[in-house]
């Protein structure tokens, strides 16, 4: 997955442009910048590639989620439905605006189960936030139908699946708003960075102003600009955006490499009795950043994972035990461990997660292993890895 593996001349040359002018900020200083507007250029490239009217580049993926929620008018006490399997950024962005993260079970897509989503809707629900984890997507048609029926927003977290598609449309562009991360380990990187995309002009304008202290960005004198509403600073720097300008041009090249490697792993594991693959919803195409597969039981998944580590097959994840990506280890959320006192709306509204039953998620997560698909592996390395994975799994499953 990580774009940093293929950092090269194009990235350096983009950064050099910024260093040559010395304008490290995305707004203002028009005369000094030699025509370089890296953040704006990146926004244009992202909107074009993702086939949306608007893109707003931000300081991180977490910032993108936070700004997307604010831009759509979500606030204190509103409920946002999110999956039990995701990165902690999902609930961080929801809590940051005083809203309530409502955790909901996943199914064999490893993302939101539409039936469980429908059951979790209350009069306070405002947003459904599917997270397209590990390269593949949620059942977006089913989720959109639910959102339409209940008048809810669909906000796609496509941070781990950039470049994948659903019904022929880029992931992130199907919902009302979509978010990407360009942190150091994502498919394309800015070092740190993120973006939101939308076709809704009001949301875009809100995002543009909100992420820069409420600046309305009218005219060319920053000091004279007005502030129609309160904002914050979620700006990206020109240096980071410059890296993104080079990386976004390489997205399709990266995905082609991932697909090639993924296909070799998939072929090697197909047909091993007891191995099944994560379901990709009808109409979906992965971005191939991970190969995700199920073993018959939790015990066997643990055995296979341990054995893979033992023989040196690195970058295989057993998310069920992971501190950052699965609800079981989110005790800081469960116990609401905060530095200062949180808004009363959150304290009152947060479900009691210490007694919640997510056994329907456990059934899938406990049996899942995810193999990262790296860009820098040689064909020989990929083939050796595929063969080792197949061997380990076959050995473990032989006795069942
Ligand atoms: C990486 C990631 C984020 C957050 O992105 P940052 O740029 O690291 O803040 C959000 N959601 C998911 C699913 C991610 O993988």
Short mmCIF file of C-alpha atoms and ligand atoms in Angstrom, two decimals:
data_model
loop_
_atom_site.label_atom_id
_atom_site.label_comp_id
_atom_site.label_asym_id
_atom_site.label_seq_id
_atom_site.Cartn_x
_atom_site.Cartn_y
_atom_site.Cartn_z
CA UNK A 1 0.00 0.00 0.00
CA UNK A 2 2.46 2.73 1.01
CA UNK A 3 3.31 5.33 -1.64
CA UNK A 4 6.47 6.21 0.30
CA UNK A 5 8.03 3.05 -1.08
CA UNK A 6 8.22 4.69 -4.50
CA UNK A 7 9.26 8.22 -3.48
CA UNK A 8 11.44 9.63 -6.25
CA UNK A 9 12.45 12.41 -8.60
CA UNK A 10 8.92 13.68 -9.31
CA UNK A 11 8.27 14.19 -5.59
CA UNK A 12 11.63 15.93 -5.07
CA UNK A 13 11.10 18.24 -8.01
CA UNK A 14 7.65 19.28 -6.74
CA UNK A 15 9.05 20.03 -3.28
CA UNK A 16 11.96 21.94 -4.83
CA UNK A 17 9.49 24.30 -6.54
CA UNK A 18 8.16 25.25 -3.12
CA UNK A 19 11.62 25.60 -1.59
CA UNK A 20 12.74 27.81 -4.49
CA UNK A 21 9.95 30.32 -3.90
CA UNK A 22 10.06 29.98 -0.12
CA UNK A 23 6.26 30.23 0.18
CA UNK A 24 5.43 27.30 2.43
CA UNK A 25 1.81 28.35 2.99
CA UNK A 26 -1.11 27.53 0.72
CA UNK A 27 -2.84 30.94 0.91
CA UNK A 28 -1.63 34.45 0.10
CA UNK A 29 1.85 35.75 -0.85
CA UNK A 30 0.73 35.80 -4.50
CA UNK A 31 3.68 37.86 -5.73
CA UNK A 32 6.38 35.68 -4.17
CA UNK A 33 5.20 32.25 -5.24
CA UNK A 34 6.29 32.06 -8.89
CA UNK A 35 2.85 30.78 -9.80
CA UNK A 36 3.15 27.74 -7.51
CA UNK A 37 -0.11 26.82 -5.76
CA UNK A 38 0.54 23.21 -4.76
CA UNK A 39 -2.49 22.69 -2.50
CA UNK A 40 -4.82 24.16 -5.13
CA UNK A 41 -3.16 22.07 -7.86
CA UNK A 42 -3.59 18.95 -5.74
CA UNK A 43 -7.26 19.79 -5.16
CA UNK A 44 -7.83 20.11 -8.89
CA UNK A 45 -6.08 16.80 -9.58
CA UNK A 46 -8.07 14.99 -6.88
CA UNK A 47 -11.42 16.39 -7.99
CA UNK A 48 -10.63 15.36 -11.57
CA UNK A 49 -9.41 11.87 -10.67
CA UNK A 50 -12.38 11.28 -8.33
CA UNK A 51 -14.93 12.76 -10.73
CA UNK A 52 -16.37 15.19 -8.18
CA UNK A 53 -17.00 18.91 -8.50
CA UNK A 54 -14.96 19.79 -5.44
CA UNK A 55 -11.98 18.66 -3.37
CA UNK A 56 -10.57 20.26 -0.23
CA UNK A 57 -7.09 19.21 0.80
CA UNK A 58 -6.42 19.20 4.55
CA UNK A 59 -3.72 18.49 7.11
CA UNK A 60 -4.70 14.85 7.68
CA UNK A 61 -7.35 12.21 7.04
CA UNK A 62 -8.63 12.76 10.58
CA UNK A 63 -8.93 16.48 9.78
CA UNK A 64 -10.80 15.59 6.57
CA UNK A 65 -13.37 13.55 8.53
CA UNK A 66 -13.74 16.28 11.16
CA UNK A 67 -14.12 19.03 8.57
CA UNK A 68 -16.55 16.92 6.51
CA UNK A 69 -18.81 16.46 9.54
CA UNK A 70 -18.69 20.16 10.45
CA UNK A 71 -19.18 21.23 6.83
CA UNK A 72 -22.40 19.23 6.74
CA UNK A 73 -23.63 20.90 9.92
CA UNK A 74 -23.20 17.92 12.25
CA UNK A 75 -22.66 18.91 15.89
CA UNK A 76 -23.26 18.30 19.57
CA UNK A 77 -25.41 15.28 20.41
CA UNK A 78 -25.88 14.13 16.80
CA UNK A 79 -25.34 10.41 16.29
CA UNK A 80 -22.94 9.11 13.66
CA UNK A 81 -23.04 5.41 12.78
CA UNK A 82 -19.59 3.84 12.30
CA UNK A 83 -18.21 0.29 12.16
CA UNK A 84 -16.53 -1.74 14.92
CA UNK A 85 -13.57 -2.35 12.58
CA UNK A 86 -11.83 0.89 11.59
CA UNK A 87 -8.99 3.15 12.68
CA UNK A 88 -9.52 5.21 15.86
CA UNK A 89 -9.68 8.36 13.69
CA UNK A 90 -13.34 7.52 12.98
CA UNK A 91 -14.54 8.12 16.52
CA UNK A 92 -11.92 10.82 17.19
CA UNK A 93 -13.37 13.01 14.42
CA UNK A 94 -16.93 12.40 15.63
CA UNK A 95 -16.07 13.19 19.27
CA UNK A 96 -14.07 16.26 18.21
CA UNK A 97 -17.25 18.01 17.10
CA UNK A 98 -19.29 16.92 20.13
CA UNK A 99 -21.17 14.20 18.25
CA UNK A 100 -21.71 10.61 19.35
CA UNK A 101 -20.02 7.63 17.71
CA UNK A 102 -22.52 4.77 17.45
CA UNK A 103 -20.61 1.55 16.84
CA UNK A 104 -22.32 -0.98 14.58
CA UNK A 105 -21.45 -4.54 13.57
CA UNK A 106 -19.55 -5.49 10.43
CA UNK A 107 -20.28 -8.45 8.15
CA UNK A 108 -18.18 -10.51 5.72
CA UNK A 109 -17.37 -7.33 3.75
CA UNK A 110 -15.39 -6.32 6.90
CA UNK A 111 -17.36 -3.08 6.81
CA UNK A 112 -20.80 -1.93 8.00
CA UNK A 113 -23.56 -4.54 7.92
CA UNK A 114 -26.56 -2.69 6.38
CA UNK A 115 -29.07 -4.64 8.52
CA UNK A 116 -27.24 -3.67 11.71
CA UNK A 117 -27.10 -0.06 10.52
CA UNK A 118 -30.85 0.08 10.06
CA UNK A 119 -31.39 -1.32 13.57
CA UNK A 120 -29.10 1.34 15.09
CA UNK A 121 -30.97 4.34 13.69
CA UNK A 122 -32.62 6.65 16.26
CA UNK A 123 -34.22 10.10 15.93
CA UNK A 124 -30.74 11.54 16.71
CA UNK A 125 -28.95 9.74 13.85
CA UNK A 126 -27.59 12.14 11.24
CA UNK A 127 -24.80 10.33 9.40
CA UNK A 128 -23.83 6.84 8.28
CA UNK A 129 -20.05 6.59 7.98
CA UNK A 130 -18.90 3.42 6.21
CA UNK A 131 -15.14 2.83 6.34
CA UNK A 132 -13.72 1.04 3.31
CA UNK A 133 -11.12 -0.91 5.26
CA UNK A 134 -8.10 -2.66 3.79
CA UNK A 135 -8.72 -1.93 0.13
CA UNK A 136 -12.36 -2.91 -0.30
CA UNK A 137 -15.71 -1.25 0.21
CA UNK A 138 -18.98 -1.32 2.10
CA UNK A 139 -22.23 -2.32 0.41
CA UNK A 140 -22.82 1.26 -0.69
CA UNK A 141 -26.09 0.76 -2.60
CA UNK A 142 -27.74 -0.79 0.46
CA UNK A 143 -26.37 1.95 2.74
CA UNK A 144 -27.45 4.71 0.37
CA UNK A 145 -30.97 3.28 0.25
CA UNK A 146 -31.08 3.36 4.07
CA UNK A 147 -29.79 6.95 4.12
CA UNK A 148 -32.40 8.05 1.58
CA UNK A 149 -35.18 6.32 3.52
CA UNK A 150 -34.19 7.95 6.82
CA UNK A 151 -32.89 11.26 5.45
CA UNK A 152 -29.30 10.68 6.60
CA UNK A 153 -25.94 11.71 5.16
CA UNK A 154 -23.61 9.09 3.69
CA UNK A 155 -19.98 9.95 4.50
CA UNK A 156 -17.43 7.53 3.01
CA UNK A 157 -14.10 7.04 4.75
CA UNK A 158 -12.02 5.89 1.78
CA UNK A 159 -8.66 6.45 3.50
CA UNK A 160 -7.60 2.81 2.96
CA UNK A 161 -9.24 2.22 -0.41
CA UNK A 162 -8.34 5.19 -2.58
CA UNK A 163 -8.56 4.26 -6.26
CA UNK A 164 -11.10 1.47 -5.74
CA UNK A 165 -14.48 1.83 -7.45
CA UNK A 166 -18.12 1.01 -6.88
CA UNK A 167 -20.60 0.81 -9.74
CA UNK A 168 -17.91 2.40 -11.88
CA UNK A 169 -17.46 5.40 -9.58
CA UNK A 170 -14.35 6.18 -7.53
CA UNK A 171 -14.74 5.27 -3.85
CA UNK A 172 -15.45 8.42 -1.86
CA UNK A 173 -17.54 9.95 -4.65
CA UNK A 174 -20.63 7.79 -4.13
CA UNK A 175 -21.80 9.31 -0.86
CA UNK A 176 -22.59 12.94 0.01
CA UNK A 177 -18.99 13.37 1.15
CA UNK A 178 -15.85 11.24 0.91
CA UNK A 179 -12.53 11.39 2.77
CA UNK A 180 -8.96 10.33 2.01
CA UNK A 181 -5.77 10.22 4.06
CA UNK A 182 -2.32 10.92 2.66
CA UNK A 183 -0.42 10.03 5.81
CA UNK A 184 2.91 8.25 5.49
CA UNK A 185 1.55 4.69 5.22
CA UNK A 186 -1.32 5.28 2.78
CA UNK A 187 -1.45 4.31 -0.92
CA UNK A 188 -0.46 7.84 -1.91
CA UNK A 189 1.22 10.09 0.65
CA UNK A 190 1.94 13.74 1.40
CA UNK A 191 3.91 12.81 4.54
CA UNK A 192 0.86 14.12 6.39
CA UNK A 193 -2.32 15.17 4.62
CA UNK A 194 -5.88 14.35 3.68
CA UNK A 195 -8.74 15.45 1.48
CA UNK A 196 -12.50 15.55 1.30
CA UNK A 197 -14.49 15.37 -1.92
CA UNK A 198 -18.10 16.32 -2.60
CA UNK A 199 -20.47 17.50 -5.32
CA UNK A 200 -22.28 19.74 -2.82
CA UNK A 201 -21.20 23.36 -3.21
CA UNK A 202 -22.37 24.43 0.24
CA UNK A 203 -20.42 21.65 1.96
CA UNK A 204 -17.36 22.52 -0.09
CA UNK A 205 -17.54 26.22 0.77
CA UNK A 206 -18.05 25.40 4.43
CA UNK A 207 -15.03 23.10 4.35
CA UNK A 208 -12.90 25.70 2.56
CA UNK A 209 -13.73 28.39 5.14
CA UNK A 210 -13.86 26.20 8.24
CA UNK A 211 -10.43 24.66 7.66
CA UNK A 212 -8.84 28.13 7.53
CA UNK A 213 -10.22 29.93 10.62
CA UNK A 214 -13.44 30.83 8.82
CA UNK A 215 -11.69 32.88 6.09
CA UNK A 216 -14.13 33.48 3.23
CA UNK A 217 -11.25 33.59 0.71
CA UNK A 218 -12.75 36.50 -1.19
CA UNK A 219 -10.21 38.89 -2.74
CA UNK A 220 -6.44 38.76 -2.34
CA UNK A 221 -5.93 40.51 1.02
CA UNK A 222 -6.15 37.88 3.77
CA UNK A 223 -6.37 40.52 6.48
CA UNK A 224 -9.44 42.06 4.87
CA UNK A 225 -11.33 38.80 4.40
CA UNK A 226 -14.47 38.32 6.46
CA UNK A 227 -15.36 35.37 8.74
CA UNK A 228 -18.97 34.33 8.20
CA UNK A 229 -18.71 31.63 10.88
CA UNK A 230 -16.23 30.19 13.39
CA UNK A 231 -13.51 27.99 12.01
CA UNK A 232 -10.30 26.23 12.92
CA UNK A 233 -6.92 25.49 11.34
CA UNK A 234 -6.79 22.24 9.39
CA UNK A 235 -4.60 23.61 6.57
CA UNK A 236 -2.01 21.53 4.73
CA UNK A 237 1.39 23.11 4.09
CA UNK A 238 2.62 23.67 0.54
CA UNK A 239 5.55 21.31 1.17
CA UNK A 240 3.22 18.43 1.98
CA UNK A 241 0.85 19.30 -0.85
CA UNK A 242 3.78 19.32 -3.29
CA UNK A 243 4.57 15.68 -2.46
CA UNK A 244 0.91 14.89 -3.06
CA UNK A 245 0.98 16.58 -6.48
CA UNK A 246 3.58 14.04 -7.60
CA UNK A 247 1.97 11.06 -5.85
CA UNK A 248 -1.56 11.63 -7.15
CA UNK A 249 -0.23 11.32 -10.70
CA UNK A 250 1.10 7.88 -9.76
CA UNK A 251 -2.09 6.52 -8.19
CA UNK A 252 -3.07 4.37 -11.16
CA UNK A 253 0.49 3.06 -11.52
CA UNK A 254 0.49 2.10 -7.81
CA UNK A 255 -2.87 0.35 -8.09
CA UNK A 256 -1.73 -1.60 -11.14
CA UNK A 257 1.30 -2.85 -9.17
CA UNK A 258 -0.88 -3.74 -6.17
CA UNK A 259 -3.28 -5.63 -8.42
CA UNK A 260 -0.46 -7.65 -9.93
CA UNK A 261 0.93 -8.63 -6.52
CA UNK A 262 -2.52 -9.24 -5.03
CA UNK A 263 -3.47 -11.54 -7.92
CA UNK A 264 -0.46 -13.75 -7.29
CA UNK A 265 -1.32 -14.10 -3.57
CA UNK A 266 -4.97 -14.70 -4.32
CA UNK A 267 -4.20 -17.37 -6.91
CA UNK A 268 -1.85 -19.14 -4.48
CA UNK A 269 -4.49 -19.27 -1.73
CA UNK A 270 -7.50 -20.08 -3.91
CA UNK A 271 -8.59 -23.67 -3.58
CA UNK A 272 -6.97 -24.32 -0.20
CA UNK A 273 -9.74 -26.09 1.69
CA UNK A 274 -10.87 -23.93 4.62
CA UNK A 275 -9.71 -20.59 3.15
CA UNK A 276 -12.37 -18.11 2.02
CA UNK A 277 -12.03 -14.49 1.00
CA UNK A 278 -13.56 -11.28 2.23
CA UNK A 279 -16.73 -10.47 0.24
CA UNK A 280 -16.49 -7.59 -2.20
CA UNK A 281 -19.98 -6.15 -2.77
CA UNK A 282 -21.47 -6.57 -6.23
CA UNK A 283 -20.33 -3.70 -8.46
CA UNK A 284 -17.17 -3.10 -6.43
CA UNK A 285 -13.52 -3.18 -7.52
CA UNK A 286 -10.84 -3.21 -4.81
CA UNK A 287 -7.72 -1.05 -4.78
CA UNK A 288 -5.78 -4.22 -3.90
CA UNK A 289 -3.86 -2.69 -0.98
CA UNK A 290 -4.49 -5.82 1.15
CA UNK A 291 -5.50 -9.43 0.60
CA UNK A 292 -8.04 -10.33 3.31
CA UNK A 293 -9.02 -13.92 3.99
CA UNK A 294 -10.88 -16.01 6.55
CA UNK A 295 -9.80 -19.21 8.30
CA UNK A 296 -12.45 -21.65 9.56
CA UNK A 297 -12.08 -20.70 13.27
CA UNK A 298 -10.43 -18.09 15.51
CA UNK A 299 -8.07 -20.74 16.85
CA UNK A 300 -6.87 -21.67 13.36
CA UNK A 301 -6.52 -18.00 12.36
CA UNK A 302 -4.29 -17.44 15.40
CA UNK A 303 -2.21 -20.51 14.53
CA UNK A 304 -1.78 -19.43 10.90
CA UNK A 305 -0.86 -15.88 11.94
CA UNK A 306 1.75 -17.08 14.44
CA UNK A 307 3.20 -19.51 11.90
CA UNK A 308 3.41 -16.81 9.21
CA UNK A 309 5.40 -14.62 11.61
CA UNK A 310 7.61 -17.56 12.52
CA UNK A 311 8.64 -18.24 8.92
CA UNK A 312 9.25 -14.51 8.28
CA UNK A 313 6.16 -13.59 6.25
CA UNK A 314 5.90 -10.01 7.54
CA UNK A 315 3.11 -7.42 7.22
CA UNK A 316 0.32 -9.91 7.93
CA UNK A 317 -2.22 -8.46 10.35
CA UNK A 318 -4.51 -10.19 12.82
CA UNK A 319 -6.75 -7.19 13.49
CA UNK A 320 -8.82 -8.97 16.15
CA UNK A 321 -6.01 -8.34 18.67
CA UNK A 322 -4.93 -4.96 17.30
CA UNK A 323 -4.90 -1.97 19.70
CA UNK A 324 -5.93 0.61 17.08
CA UNK A 325 -8.29 -0.96 14.57
CA UNK A 326 -10.90 -3.03 16.43
CA UNK A 327 -13.37 -2.07 19.18
CA UNK A 328 -12.14 -4.78 21.60
CA UNK A 329 -9.07 -2.70 22.49
CA UNK A 330 -10.68 0.73 22.51
CA UNK A 331 -10.85 0.96 26.33
CA UNK A 332 -10.05 4.69 26.16
CA UNK A 333 -13.35 5.13 24.29
CA UNK A 334 -15.28 2.61 26.35
CA UNK A 335 -14.19 4.32 29.58
CA UNK A 336 -14.23 7.82 28.04
CA UNK A 337 -10.68 8.59 29.20
CA UNK A 338 -10.28 12.27 28.35
CA UNK A 339 -7.79 14.90 29.42
CA UNK A 340 -10.47 17.45 30.19
CA UNK A 341 -14.19 17.15 30.76
CA UNK A 342 -16.09 16.29 27.57
CA UNK A 343 -19.31 17.96 26.39
CA UNK A 344 -22.35 16.81 28.36
CA UNK A 345 -24.04 15.67 25.15
CA UNK A 346 -21.32 13.05 24.67
CA UNK A 347 -21.30 11.98 28.32
CA UNK A 348 -25.09 11.54 28.24
CA UNK A 349 -25.36 10.08 24.76
CA UNK A 350 -22.47 7.63 24.48
CA UNK A 351 -23.77 4.04 24.54
CA UNK A 352 -22.33 1.81 27.26
CA UNK A 353 -19.73 0.01 25.19
CA UNK A 354 -18.40 -2.01 28.13
CA UNK A 355 -21.53 -4.18 27.98
CA UNK A 356 -22.20 -3.96 24.24
CA UNK A 357 -22.50 -7.18 22.26
CA UNK A 358 -20.55 -7.16 19.01
CA UNK A 359 -20.27 -10.92 18.72
CA UNK A 360 -21.52 -10.71 15.13
CA UNK A 361 -18.39 -8.67 14.32
CA UNK A 362 -16.18 -11.05 16.33
CA UNK A 363 -17.34 -13.97 14.19
CA UNK A 364 -15.65 -12.36 11.16
CA UNK A 365 -12.79 -10.46 12.75
CA UNK A 366 -11.59 -13.40 14.84
CA UNK A 367 -11.11 -15.42 11.65
CA UNK A 368 -9.59 -12.68 9.45
CA UNK A 369 -5.98 -12.32 8.37
CA UNK A 370 -4.92 -9.37 6.19
CA UNK A 371 -1.76 -9.42 4.15
CA UNK A 372 -0.47 -5.99 3.20
CA UNK A 373 0.39 -5.64 -0.50
CA UNK A 374 3.61 -3.67 -0.83
CA UNK A 375 4.63 -1.77 -3.94
CA UNK A 376 8.38 -2.30 -3.70
CA UNK A 377 8.41 -6.11 -3.69
CA UNK A 378 10.03 -7.75 -6.70
CA UNK A 379 8.16 -10.41 -8.65
CA UNK A 380 10.42 -13.04 -7.04
CA UNK A 381 9.65 -11.75 -3.55
CA UNK A 382 5.93 -11.79 -4.27
CA UNK A 383 6.08 -15.33 -5.61
CA UNK A 384 8.16 -16.58 -2.69
CA UNK A 385 5.76 -14.94 -0.24
CA UNK A 386 2.71 -16.43 -2.00
CA UNK A 387 4.26 -19.87 -1.86
CA UNK A 388 5.18 -19.49 1.85
CA UNK A 389 1.69 -18.31 2.74
CA UNK A 390 0.07 -21.21 0.91
CA UNK A 391 2.46 -23.67 2.58
CA UNK A 392 1.84 -22.36 6.11
CA UNK A 393 -1.93 -22.37 5.69
CA UNK A 394 -1.97 -25.83 4.12
CA UNK A 395 0.18 -27.20 6.96
CA UNK A 396 -2.03 -25.71 9.69
CA UNK A 397 -5.27 -26.81 8.04
CA UNK A 398 -4.05 -30.31 7.18
CA UNK A 399 -5.23 -31.83 10.44
CA UNK A 400 -8.79 -30.52 10.46
C1 LIG B 1 -5.32 6.56 8.14
C2 LIG B 1 -6.78 6.55 8.38
C3 LIG B 1 -7.47 7.67 8.85
C4 LIG B 1 -6.79 8.90 9.36
O1 LIG B 1 -5.88 9.47 8.56
P1 LIG B 1 -4.66 10.35 9.13
O2 LIG B 1 -4.22 11.07 7.90
O3 LIG B 1 -3.63 9.42 9.66
O4 LIG B 1 -5.22 11.28 10.15
C5 LIG B 1 -8.84 7.60 8.95
N1 LIG B 1 -9.51 6.49 8.63
C6 LIG B 1 -8.89 5.39 8.20
C7 LIG B 1 -9.69 4.19 7.84
C8 LIG B 1 -7.50 5.36 8.08
O5 LIG B 1 -6.89 4.25 7.70
#
